[in-house]
GROMACS .gro file of C-alpha atoms in nm:
model
  281
    1MET     CA    1   1.193   3.238   7.129
    2ASP     CA    2   0.876   3.274   6.924
    3TYR     CA    3   0.711   2.949   6.826
    4GLU     CA    4   0.657   2.893   6.454
    5PRO     CA    5   0.443   2.580   6.423
    6GLY     CA    6   0.493   2.516   6.053
    7ILE     CA    7   0.870   2.562   6.051
    8ASN     CA    8   0.972   2.437   6.397
    9ASP     CA    9   0.758   2.123   6.393
   10GLY     CA   10   0.874   2.029   6.043
   11GLY     CA   11   1.237   2.108   6.126
   12GLY     CA   12   1.220   1.900   6.443
   13ALA     CA   13   1.082   1.604   6.251
   14LEU     CA   14   1.365   1.633   5.998
   15GLN     CA   15   1.629   1.664   6.271
   16ARG     CA   16   1.510   1.339   6.433
   17HIS     CA   17   1.595   1.168   6.101
   18GLY     CA   18   1.935   1.334   6.068
   19VAL     CA   19   1.826   1.624   5.847
   20ALA     CA   20   1.859   1.985   5.964
   21MET     CA   21   1.738   2.290   5.774
   22THR     CA   22   1.796   2.658   5.812
   23SER     CA   23   1.495   2.885   5.798
   24MET     CA   24   1.414   2.967   5.438
   25SER     CA   25   1.380   3.331   5.345
   26GLY     CA   26   1.059   3.438   5.179
   27ASN     CA   27   1.264   3.628   4.920
   28LEU     CA   28   1.323   3.305   4.729
   29VAL     CA   29   0.950   3.242   4.695
   30VAL     CA   30   0.883   3.607   4.610
   31ASN     CA   31   1.136   3.582   4.329
   32GLY     CA   32   0.960   3.266   4.214
   33LEU     CA   33   0.631   3.457   4.203
   34LEU     CA   34   0.789   3.730   3.993
   35LEU     CA   35   0.941   3.471   3.758
   36LEU     CA   36   0.601   3.307   3.723
   37ALA     CA   37   0.448   3.647   3.646
   38ILE     CA   38   0.708   3.703   3.373
   39VAL     CA   39   0.629   3.366   3.214
   40LEU     CA   40   0.254   3.434   3.225
   41ALA     CA   41   0.298   3.784   3.083
   42ALA     CA   42   0.511   3.650   2.796
   43THR     CA   43   0.245   3.388   2.726
   44ALA     CA   44  -0.027   3.654   2.716
   45VAL     CA   45   0.174   3.870   2.474
   46LEU     CA   46   0.248   3.576   2.243
   47LEU     CA   47  -0.118   3.471   2.243
   48ARG     CA   48  -0.230   3.826   2.171
   49HIS     CA   49  -0.007   3.857   1.865
   50TYR     CA   50  -0.034   3.499   1.743
   51ASP     CA   51  -0.116   3.444   1.374
   52TYR     CA   52  -0.470   3.329   1.449
   53GLU     CA   53  -0.561   3.213   1.098
   54GLY     CA   54  -0.311   2.931   1.129
   55ARG     CA   55  -0.075   2.868   0.840
   56SER     CA   56  -0.127   2.492   0.868
   57PRO     CA   57  -0.472   2.391   1.005
   58GLN     CA   58  -0.466   2.031   1.118
   59LEU     CA   59  -0.711   1.784   0.962
   60GLN     CA   60  -0.837   1.484   1.151
   61PRO     CA   61  -1.136   1.248   1.107
   62ASP     CA   62  -1.411   1.211   1.366
   63GLN     CA   63  -1.563   0.879   1.473
   64ARG     CA   64  -1.778   0.872   1.158
   65GLY     CA   65  -1.487   0.945   0.929
   66LYS     CA   66  -1.591   1.305   0.859
   67ARG     CA   67  -1.297   1.540   0.828
   68LEU     CA   68  -1.258   1.802   1.100
   69VAL     CA   69  -1.013   2.087   1.154
   70ARG     CA   70  -0.840   2.198   1.470
   71TYR     CA   71  -0.619   2.498   1.536
   72GLN     CA   72  -0.331   2.468   1.778
   73TRP     CA   73  -0.109   2.708   1.968
   74GLN     CA   74   0.211   2.573   2.122
   75GLN     CA   75   0.472   2.726   2.347
   76LEU     CA   76   0.776   2.611   2.539
   77LEU     CA   77   0.778   2.737   2.897
   78VAL     CA   78   1.099   2.772   3.098
   79LEU     CA   79   1.036   2.677   3.461
   80PRO     CA   80   1.287   2.680   3.750
   81VAL     CA   81   1.363   2.343   3.911
   82GLY     CA   82   1.544   2.309   4.244
   83VAL     CA   83   1.843   2.073   4.256
   84LEU     CA   84   2.040   1.986   4.571
   85VAL     CA   85   2.409   2.074   4.531
   86PRO     CA   86   2.668   1.950   4.786
   87GLY     CA   87   2.833   2.228   4.985
   88ASP     CA   88   2.720   2.568   5.109
   89TRP     CA   89   2.900   2.788   4.857
   90LEU     CA   90   2.569   2.943   4.745
   91HIS     CA   91   2.484   3.027   5.107
   92ALA     CA   92   2.829   3.179   5.156
   93THR     CA   93   2.771   3.407   4.857
   94ILE     CA   94   2.401   3.482   4.920
   95SER     CA   95   2.328   3.485   5.290
   96TRP     CA   96   1.955   3.418   5.261
   97TRP     CA   97   1.999   3.115   5.034
   98PRO     CA   98   1.862   2.800   5.207
   99VAL     CA   99   2.104   2.526   5.318
  100PHE     CA  100   2.007   2.170   5.414
  101MET     CA  101   2.213   1.942   5.636
  102VAL     CA  102   2.193   1.565   5.583
  103GLY     CA  103   2.407   1.400   5.847
  104GLU     CA  104   2.733   1.592   5.837
  105ARG     CA  105   2.697   1.708   5.475
  106SER     CA  106   2.543   2.036   5.365
  107PHE     CA  107   2.348   2.094   5.046
  108SER     CA  108   2.232   2.410   4.872
  109ILE     CA  109   1.940   2.444   4.632
  110LEU     CA  110   2.033   2.541   4.278
  111LEU     CA  111   1.756   2.653   4.042
  112LEU     CA  112   1.788   2.515   3.689
  113PRO     CA  113   1.563   2.589   3.387
  114LEU     CA  114   1.319   2.320   3.277
  115LEU     CA  115   1.150   2.334   2.938
  116VAL     CA  116   0.780   2.247   2.957
  117GLY     CA  117   0.560   2.241   2.648
  118THR     CA  118   0.217   2.399   2.653
  119SER     CA  119  -0.044   2.327   2.387
  120VAL     CA  120  -0.387   2.485   2.344
  121ARG     CA  121  -0.632   2.364   2.079
  122VAL     CA  122  -0.945   2.510   1.924
  123TYR     CA  123  -1.204   2.287   1.756
  124LYS     CA  124  -1.517   2.503   1.745
  125GLN     CA  125  -1.439   2.866   1.831
  126LEU     CA  126  -1.285   3.132   1.613
  127PRO     CA  127  -0.915   3.102   1.699
  128GLN     CA  128  -0.852   3.477   1.712
  129ILE     CA  129  -1.126   3.519   1.974
  130ALA     CA  130  -1.011   3.218   2.177
  131TRP     CA  131  -0.647   3.336   2.182
  132ARG     CA  132  -0.745   3.688   2.287
  133GLN     CA  133  -0.966   3.558   2.567
  134LEU     CA  134  -0.684   3.337   2.692
  135ALA     CA  135  -0.441   3.629   2.670
  136ALA     CA  136  -0.674   3.849   2.878
  137ARG     CA  137  -0.713   3.580   3.145
  138TYR     CA  138  -0.340   3.520   3.159
  139GLY     CA  139  -0.298   3.894   3.200
  140TRP     CA  140  -0.525   3.895   3.506
  141VAL     CA  141  -0.333   3.604   3.661
  142THR     CA  142  -0.006   3.786   3.586
  143LEU     CA  143  -0.139   4.092   3.770
  144ALA     CA  144  -0.245   3.875   4.064
  145SER     CA  145   0.101   3.715   4.081
  146VAL     CA  146   0.272   4.056   4.081
  147LEU     CA  147   0.037   4.191   4.350
  148VAL     CA  148   0.102   3.887   4.570
  149ALA     CA  149   0.476   3.932   4.523
  150ILE     CA  150   0.455   4.303   4.616
  151ILE     CA  151   0.243   4.231   4.924
  152ALA     CA  152   0.478   3.951   5.029
  153ARG     CA  153   0.778   4.181   4.988
  154PHE     CA  154   0.644   4.426   5.248
  155ALA     CA  155   0.428   4.197   5.465
  156VAL     CA  156   0.555   3.944   5.717
  157LEU     CA  157   0.452   3.611   5.564
  158SER     CA  158   0.608   3.274   5.630
  159PRO     CA  159   0.756   3.080   5.336
  160GLN     CA  160   0.478   2.824   5.379
  161TRP     CA  161   0.215   3.089   5.310
  162LEU     CA  162   0.410   3.218   5.013
  163LEU     CA  163   0.439   2.869   4.869
  164ALA     CA  164   0.064   2.825   4.913
  165LEU     CA  165   0.001   3.151   4.726
  166MET     CA  166   0.233   3.042   4.447
  167GLY     CA  167   0.047   2.713   4.428
  168LEU     CA  168  -0.280   2.908   4.402
  169ILE     CA  169  -0.143   3.105   4.103
  170VAL     CA  170  -0.045   2.778   3.933
  171VAL     CA  171  -0.390   2.632   4.000
  172LEU     CA  172  -0.552   2.944   3.850
  173THR     CA  173  -0.336   2.902   3.540
  174TRP     CA  174  -0.442   2.542   3.489
  175GLY     CA  175  -0.801   2.645   3.563
  176ILE     CA  176  -0.788   2.891   3.273
  177LEU     CA  177  -0.685   2.610   3.036
  178ALA     CA  178  -0.956   2.380   3.174
  179GLN     CA  179  -1.221   2.651   3.129
  180HIS     CA  180  -1.102   2.709   2.771
  181ARG     CA  181  -1.136   2.337   2.687
  182TYR     CA  182  -1.480   2.318   2.848
  183HIS     CA  183  -1.607   2.625   2.662
  184ASP     CA  184  -1.474   2.503   2.327
  185ARG     CA  185  -1.618   2.154   2.376
  186HIS     CA  186  -1.971   2.290   2.434
  187GLN     CA  187  -1.992   2.505   2.120
  188GLN     CA  188  -2.234   2.398   1.847
  189PHE     CA  189  -2.020   2.487   1.546
  190ARG     CA  190  -1.748   2.258   1.408
  191TYR     CA  191  -1.488   2.317   1.139
  192SER     CA  192  -1.598   2.020   0.931
  193ASP     CA  193  -1.605   1.935   0.563
  194THR     CA  194  -1.929   2.020   0.385
  195GLU     CA  195  -2.120   1.868   0.094
  196GLN     CA  196  -2.247   2.201  -0.039
  197GLY     CA  197  -1.977   2.455  -0.119
  198VAL     CA  198  -1.621   2.457   0.016
  199ARG     CA  199  -1.533   2.561   0.370
  200VAL     CA  200  -1.261   2.816   0.448
  201ILE     CA  201  -1.017   2.667   0.700
  202GLY     CA  202  -0.726   2.909   0.661
  203LEU     CA  203  -0.653   3.266   0.550
  204ARG     CA  204  -0.297   3.359   0.456
  205PRO     CA  205  -0.186   3.705   0.570
  206HIS     CA  206  -0.074   3.966   0.318
  207THR     CA  207  -0.268   3.810   0.030
  208PRO     CA  208  -0.583   3.915  -0.162
  209ALA     CA  209  -0.782   3.710   0.091
  210ASP     CA  210  -0.728   3.995   0.339
  211LYS     CA  211  -0.968   4.208   0.132
  212LEU     CA  212  -1.243   3.947   0.095
  213ASN     CA  213  -1.391   3.993   0.445
  214LEU     CA  214  -1.388   3.618   0.510
  215ASP     CA  215  -1.369   3.432   0.841
  216LEU     CA  216  -1.262   3.081   0.925
  217GLY     CA  217  -1.557   2.846   0.887
  218ASP     CA  218  -1.728   3.042   0.607
  219ILE     CA  219  -1.859   2.832   0.316
  220ILE     CA  220  -1.794   2.950  -0.039
  221LEU     CA  221  -2.098   2.855  -0.247
  222GLU     CA  222  -2.006   3.024  -0.575
  223CYS     CA  223  -1.684   3.149  -0.730
  224ASN     CA  224  -1.714   3.385  -1.026
  225ARG     CA  225  -2.086   3.298  -1.038
  226GLN     CA  226  -2.023   2.924  -1.073
  227PRO     CA  227  -2.129   2.676  -0.802
  228VAL     CA  228  -1.831   2.505  -0.637
  229ASN     CA  229  -1.833   2.197  -0.417
  230THR     CA  230  -1.468   2.088  -0.429
  231GLU     CA  231  -1.127   2.250  -0.418
  232ALA     CA  232  -1.071   2.159  -0.785
  233GLU     CA  233  -1.397   2.325  -0.891
  234PHE     CA  234  -1.304   2.635  -0.691
  235TYR     CA  235  -0.969   2.682  -0.865
  236ALA     CA  236  -1.119   2.598  -1.205
  237ALA     CA  237  -1.369   2.880  -1.152
  238LEU     CA  238  -1.086   3.114  -1.045
  239LEU     CA  239  -0.904   3.051  -1.373
  240LYS     CA  240  -1.201   3.191  -1.568
  241SER     CA  241  -1.120   3.538  -1.431
  242PRO     CA  242  -0.742   3.563  -1.379
  243THR     CA  243  -0.741   3.914  -1.228
  244TYR     CA  244  -1.064   3.932  -1.028
  245VAL     CA  245  -1.262   3.704  -0.798
  246HIS     CA  246  -1.631   3.724  -0.708
  247LEU     CA  247  -1.754   3.502  -0.423
  248LYS     CA  248  -2.094   3.409  -0.281
  249VAL     CA  249  -2.045   3.302   0.078
  250ARG     CA  250  -2.253   3.166   0.366
  251ASN     CA  251  -2.094   3.273   0.693
  252ARG     CA  252  -2.105   3.111   1.037
  253GLN     CA  253  -2.428   3.299   1.115
  254GLN     CA  254  -2.590   3.138   0.807
  255GLU     CA  255  -2.603   3.474   0.629
  256LEU     CA  256  -2.539   3.502   0.255
  257ILE     CA  257  -2.281   3.763   0.158
  258ILE     CA  258  -2.115   3.871  -0.166
  259THR     CA  259  -1.749   3.969  -0.167
  260GLU     CA  260  -1.498   4.039  -0.441
  261THR     CA  261  -1.145   4.169  -0.495
  262ALA     CA  262  -0.864   4.187  -0.746
  263ILE     CA  263  -0.614   3.900  -0.749
  264TYR     CA  264  -0.262   3.852  -0.876
  265ASN     CA  265  -0.257   3.824  -1.253
  266GLY     CA  266  -0.204   3.463  -1.360
  267ALA     CA  267  -0.161   3.331  -1.003
  268PRO     CA  268  -0.501   3.222  -0.864
  269HIS     CA  269  -0.324   2.980  -0.627
  270GLU     CA  270  -0.192   3.288  -0.441
  271LEU     CA  271  -0.541   3.405  -0.346
  272GLY     CA  272  -0.463   3.315   0.017
  273ILE     CA  273  -0.767   3.098   0.098
  274VAL     CA  274  -0.703   2.752   0.244
  275LEU     CA  275  -0.976   2.493   0.177
  276PHE     CA  276  -1.029   2.126   0.246
  277THR     CA  277  -0.822   1.931  -0.003
  278ASP     CA  278  -1.014   1.698  -0.233
  279GLN     CA  279  -1.036   1.341  -0.109
  280GLU     CA  280  -0.891   1.074  -0.331
  281ASP     CA  281  -1.124   0.801  -0.446
   0.00000   0.00000   0.00000
């Protein structure tokens, strides 16, 4: 009989304590790799098509009380969790399904879905760029997981090696999130309130704002040729021209630009630009 150090030694140790285990097929781990690849691919697709402007930017104060904005992407992940079920009915139906013996009782492993929440935040980057970068990295990890599964399907690898490769894919996934947080933390720009002008913190899709060539973080200095420093002043200036808006803007690169477009008649609040709300005294 060939000697398999990882399996035989571990099995012998379990048998000395009354636990016996059949050899686990690598197909179970390969299927886990494919399931992980599906989850990562779905995450990449959702990130790629996420509404990056954010319909509800989140305000929070910093340590000095200055208001800041963050953008958040959340997702619920469905992960398989193994549960020991008394009996070997799964093994009787699927021959390669692992069975554990504890004393005189046998147990099978049943995989159940577990919902795990994932949250990614942006404080300093443009959200659309951050989401696309994350989507691209998740795509590469998805490809790596599929390649490992294909290689494992045709190569002779022990379940221990397959589990190690699956663990490596999981570590790479968490590494992507850690790199995203590190990169965002070391940017110079912040979505903060400003004393001169009003900062754009949200852009509603399918509104006149789509035609204004604005980005998140831009500062509107003038509206209809009137200086504005609060949300109230901005909408008061909009009311002076109910069908057209003319803006003077300083963008994130500190460049001054002029942009203008037609707006809905009599509905300046539907322009589609989200600003810092005025603070109450």
